[in-house]
């Protein structure tokens, strides 16, 4: 009924944002992790929808196996094992190797709704009605930030007419949209016949092929 009508309970639009420090002793806004607390029925609704979405992704093999984020049965431990195997191989045979170790700052708030999550979700076979309903939730959500003395006035995730967006960490929809946005690159890498040529310094380019290497 929610998807067919595009209507939901008014309580679904409320969200409390908890600001959890990521860096001890820092008062910088950049060092805060936003955790969204939302209505349990809204979270359950999207959880049920995306469990079906993930089944479709797996059945049609729409998500690259080199995409290690938020997939069932695939975690960062598998990727870490591959990385260590490559490092050990290169150490034993005295071959050159490089590795990256980065924290994706703003990973949940940088992609836009239109050119980021929506296009990625359409490519991954998410039904149009669900995307329109999600967009409505994004545009009309009422967010209050919790602080020492209570709650802030209502703020919006994005203004009407804007394509900016931020997915609340702690909600069901966040990781799935993040994977959809990222996987466009991973699928291309996985299907590339000769791997991908990557510039690793000002002077050197290397070929990467398979498993992120």
Coordinates of C-alpha atoms in Angstrom, one line a residue:
X1 CA 0.0 0.0 0.0
X2 CA 2.8 2.4 0.8
X3 CA 4.6 1.9 -2.5
X4 CA 1.3 1.9 -4.6
X5 CA -0.1 5.1 -3.0
X6 CA 3.2 6.9 -2.1
X7 CA 1.7 7.7 1.3
X8 CA 3.1 6.9 4.7
X9 CA 2.6 7.7 8.4
X10 CA 3.6 11.2 9.4
X11 CA 5.9 9.7 12.1
X12 CA 8.0 8.2 9.3
X13 CA 9.3 11.7 8.5
X14 CA 10.9 12.3 11.9
X15 CA 14.6 11.6 12.4
X16 CA 16.9 12.2 15.4
X17 CA 20.5 12.8 14.4
X18 CA 23.1 11.7 17.1
X19 CA 26.5 13.3 16.7
X20 CA 29.1 10.7 17.8
X21 CA 32.7 11.8 18.0
X22 CA 35.1 9.8 15.8
X23 CA 38.3 11.5 17.0
X24 CA 38.8 11.7 20.7
X25 CA 39.3 15.2 22.0
X26 CA 38.4 16.9 18.6
X27 CA 35.6 19.4 18.4
X28 CA 35.8 19.7 14.6
X29 CA 32.5 18.9 12.7
X30 CA 34.4 16.8 10.3
X31 CA 35.4 14.4 13.1
X32 CA 31.7 13.6 14.0
X33 CA 29.9 10.5 12.8
X34 CA 26.1 11.2 12.2
X35 CA 23.9 8.3 13.4
X36 CA 20.3 8.6 12.4
X37 CA 17.5 7.3 14.7
X38 CA 14.3 6.8 12.8
X39 CA 10.8 5.2 13.2
X40 CA 11.1 1.4 13.5
X41 CA 8.3 0.8 11.0
X42 CA 10.1 3.0 8.4
X43 CA 13.3 1.1 9.0
X44 CA 11.5 -2.3 8.8
X45 CA 9.7 -1.2 5.6
X46 CA 12.9 -0.4 3.8
X47 CA 14.6 -3.5 5.3
X48 CA 12.0 -5.7 3.8
X49 CA 12.1 -4.0 0.4
X50 CA 15.9 -4.2 0.2
X51 CA 16.1 -7.8 1.2
X52 CA 14.2 -8.5 -2.0
X53 CA 16.4 -6.0 -3.9
X54 CA 19.5 -7.9 -2.7
X55 CA 18.0 -11.2 -3.8
X56 CA 17.6 -9.7 -7.3
X57 CA 21.2 -8.4 -7.3
X58 CA 22.5 -11.8 -6.4
X59 CA 20.3 -13.7 -8.8
X60 CA 21.2 -11.5 -11.8
X61 CA 24.8 -11.0 -10.6
X62 CA 24.4 -7.2 -10.9
X63 CA 26.9 -6.4 -8.1
X64 CA 30.6 -7.1 -8.8
X65 CA 32.2 -9.7 -6.5
X66 CA 35.0 -7.2 -5.9
X67 CA 32.5 -4.9 -4.2
X68 CA 33.2 -5.7 -0.5
X69 CA 30.8 -3.2 1.0
X70 CA 27.5 -4.2 2.6
X71 CA 27.0 -7.5 0.7
X72 CA 25.8 -10.7 2.4
X73 CA 28.5 -13.2 2.9
X74 CA 31.2 -10.8 1.8
X75 CA 33.1 -8.8 4.4
X76 CA 36.4 -6.9 4.6
X77 CA 38.2 -9.9 6.0
X78 CA 38.2 -11.6 2.6
X79 CA 39.7 -8.6 1.0
X80 CA 42.3 -8.3 3.8
X81 CA 43.3 -11.9 3.2
X82 CA 43.8 -11.2 -0.5
X83 CA 45.9 -8.1 0.3
X84 CA 48.2 -9.9 2.7
X85 CA 48.6 -12.8 0.2
X86 CA 49.7 -10.3 -2.5
X87 CA 52.1 -8.5 0.0
X88 CA 53.7 -11.8 1.0
X89 CA 54.1 -13.0 -2.6
X90 CA 55.8 -9.7 -3.5
X91 CA 58.0 -9.9 -0.4
X92 CA 59.2 -13.4 -1.2
X93 CA 59.8 -12.8 -4.9
X94 CA 61.1 -9.3 -4.4
X95 CA 58.5 -7.6 -6.6
X96 CA 57.1 -4.1 -6.4
X97 CA 53.7 -3.6 -4.8
X98 CA 51.6 -0.8 -3.5
X99 CA 48.6 -0.7 -1.1
X100 CA 46.1 1.9 -0.2
X101 CA 44.6 2.5 3.3
X102 CA 42.0 5.2 3.3
X103 CA 38.9 6.2 5.3
X104 CA 36.2 7.2 3.0
X105 CA 35.2 10.5 4.6
X106 CA 31.7 11.7 3.7
X107 CA 31.0 8.4 2.0
X108 CA 27.3 8.5 3.1
X109 CA 26.7 12.1 2.3
X110 CA 28.8 13.0 -0.8
X111 CA 26.9 11.3 -3.6
X112 CA 24.0 13.3 -5.0
X113 CA 20.5 11.8 -5.1
X114 CA 20.1 12.1 -8.9
X115 CA 23.5 11.3 -10.4
X116 CA 24.6 9.2 -7.5
X117 CA 22.1 6.9 -5.7
X118 CA 19.1 7.1 -8.1
X119 CA 21.1 6.3 -11.2
X120 CA 23.0 3.6 -9.5
X121 CA 19.8 2.0 -8.2
X122 CA 18.1 2.2 -11.6
X123 CA 21.1 0.4 -13.1
X124 CA 20.7 -2.3 -10.4
X125 CA 17.0 -3.0 -11.2
X126 CA 15.4 -1.2 -8.3
X127 CA 11.7 -0.5 -9.1
X128 CA 10.8 3.1 -10.0
X129 CA 8.0 3.3 -7.5
X130 CA 10.3 2.6 -4.6
X131 CA 12.8 5.2 -5.8
X132 CA 10.1 7.8 -6.0
X133 CA 8.9 7.0 -2.5
X134 CA 12.5 7.1 -1.2
X135 CA 12.9 10.5 -2.8
X136 CA 9.8 11.7 -1.1
X137 CA 11.1 10.6 2.3
X138 CA 14.4 12.4 1.6
X139 CA 12.8 15.6 0.6
X140 CA 10.2 15.8 3.4
X141 CA 12.1 14.3 6.4
X142 CA 12.2 16.4 9.6
X143 CA 15.6 16.0 11.2
X144 CA 16.5 17.3 14.7
X145 CA 20.0 17.1 16.0
X146 CA 20.4 16.0 19.6
X147 CA 22.8 18.1 21.7
X148 CA 23.5 18.7 25.4
X149 CA 20.4 20.8 26.1
X150 CA 17.8 18.9 23.9
X151 CA 17.1 19.0 20.2
X152 CA 17.7 21.6 17.5
X153 CA 15.0 23.1 15.3
X154 CA 13.9 21.0 12.3
X155 CA 16.4 20.8 9.5
X156 CA 16.1 19.1 6.1
X157 CA 18.4 16.6 4.4
X158 CA 18.1 18.5 1.2
X159 CA 16.0 21.4 -0.1
X160 CA 13.3 21.0 -2.7
X161 CA 14.9 21.2 -6.2
X162 CA 18.3 20.2 -4.8
X163 CA 20.1 17.0 -5.7
X164 CA 22.3 17.0 -2.6
X165 CA 21.9 14.1 -0.1
X166 CA 23.1 12.4 2.9
X167 CA 22.2 8.8 3.9
X168 CA 21.8 8.3 7.7
X169 CA 24.1 5.7 9.1
X170 CA 22.0 3.4 11.2
X171 CA 19.1 3.2 8.8
X172 CA 18.4 0.3 6.4
X173 CA 18.7 2.3 3.2
X174 CA 22.1 3.8 3.7
X175 CA 24.6 0.9 2.9
X176 CA 22.5 -0.3 -0.1
X177 CA 22.6 3.1 -1.8
X178 CA 26.3 3.4 -1.0
X179 CA 27.0 0.0 -2.7
X180 CA 24.9 1.0 -5.7
X181 CA 26.9 4.2 -6.1
X182 CA 30.2 2.5 -5.8
X183 CA 29.6 -0.6 -7.8
X184 CA 29.4 1.1 -11.2
X185 CA 33.3 1.3 -11.1
X186 CA 33.8 -2.1 -9.6
X187 CA 31.7 -3.9 -12.2
X188 CA 33.6 -2.1 -15.0
X189 CA 36.9 -3.2 -13.4
X190 CA 35.8 -6.8 -13.0
X191 CA 34.7 -7.0 -16.7
X192 CA 37.8 -5.3 -18.1
X193 CA 39.7 -7.9 -20.1
X194 CA 43.2 -6.7 -19.4
X195 CA 42.6 -5.0 -16.0
X196 CA 42.9 -1.3 -15.3
X197 CA 45.8 1.1 -15.8
X198 CA 46.2 3.1 -12.6
X199 CA 48.6 6.0 -11.9
X200 CA 50.3 5.2 -8.6
X201 CA 52.7 8.1 -8.5
X202 CA 53.9 11.1 -10.5
X203 CA 56.2 8.8 -12.5
X204 CA 54.6 5.3 -12.6
X205 CA 51.5 3.6 -13.9
X206 CA 50.6 -0.1 -13.0
X207 CA 48.0 -2.6 -14.2
X208 CA 45.5 -3.9 -11.6
X209 CA 43.5 -7.0 -12.3
X210 CA 41.0 -8.9 -10.2
X211 CA 40.3 -8.8 -6.4
X212 CA 41.0 -5.1 -6.2
X213 CA 44.7 -5.7 -7.3

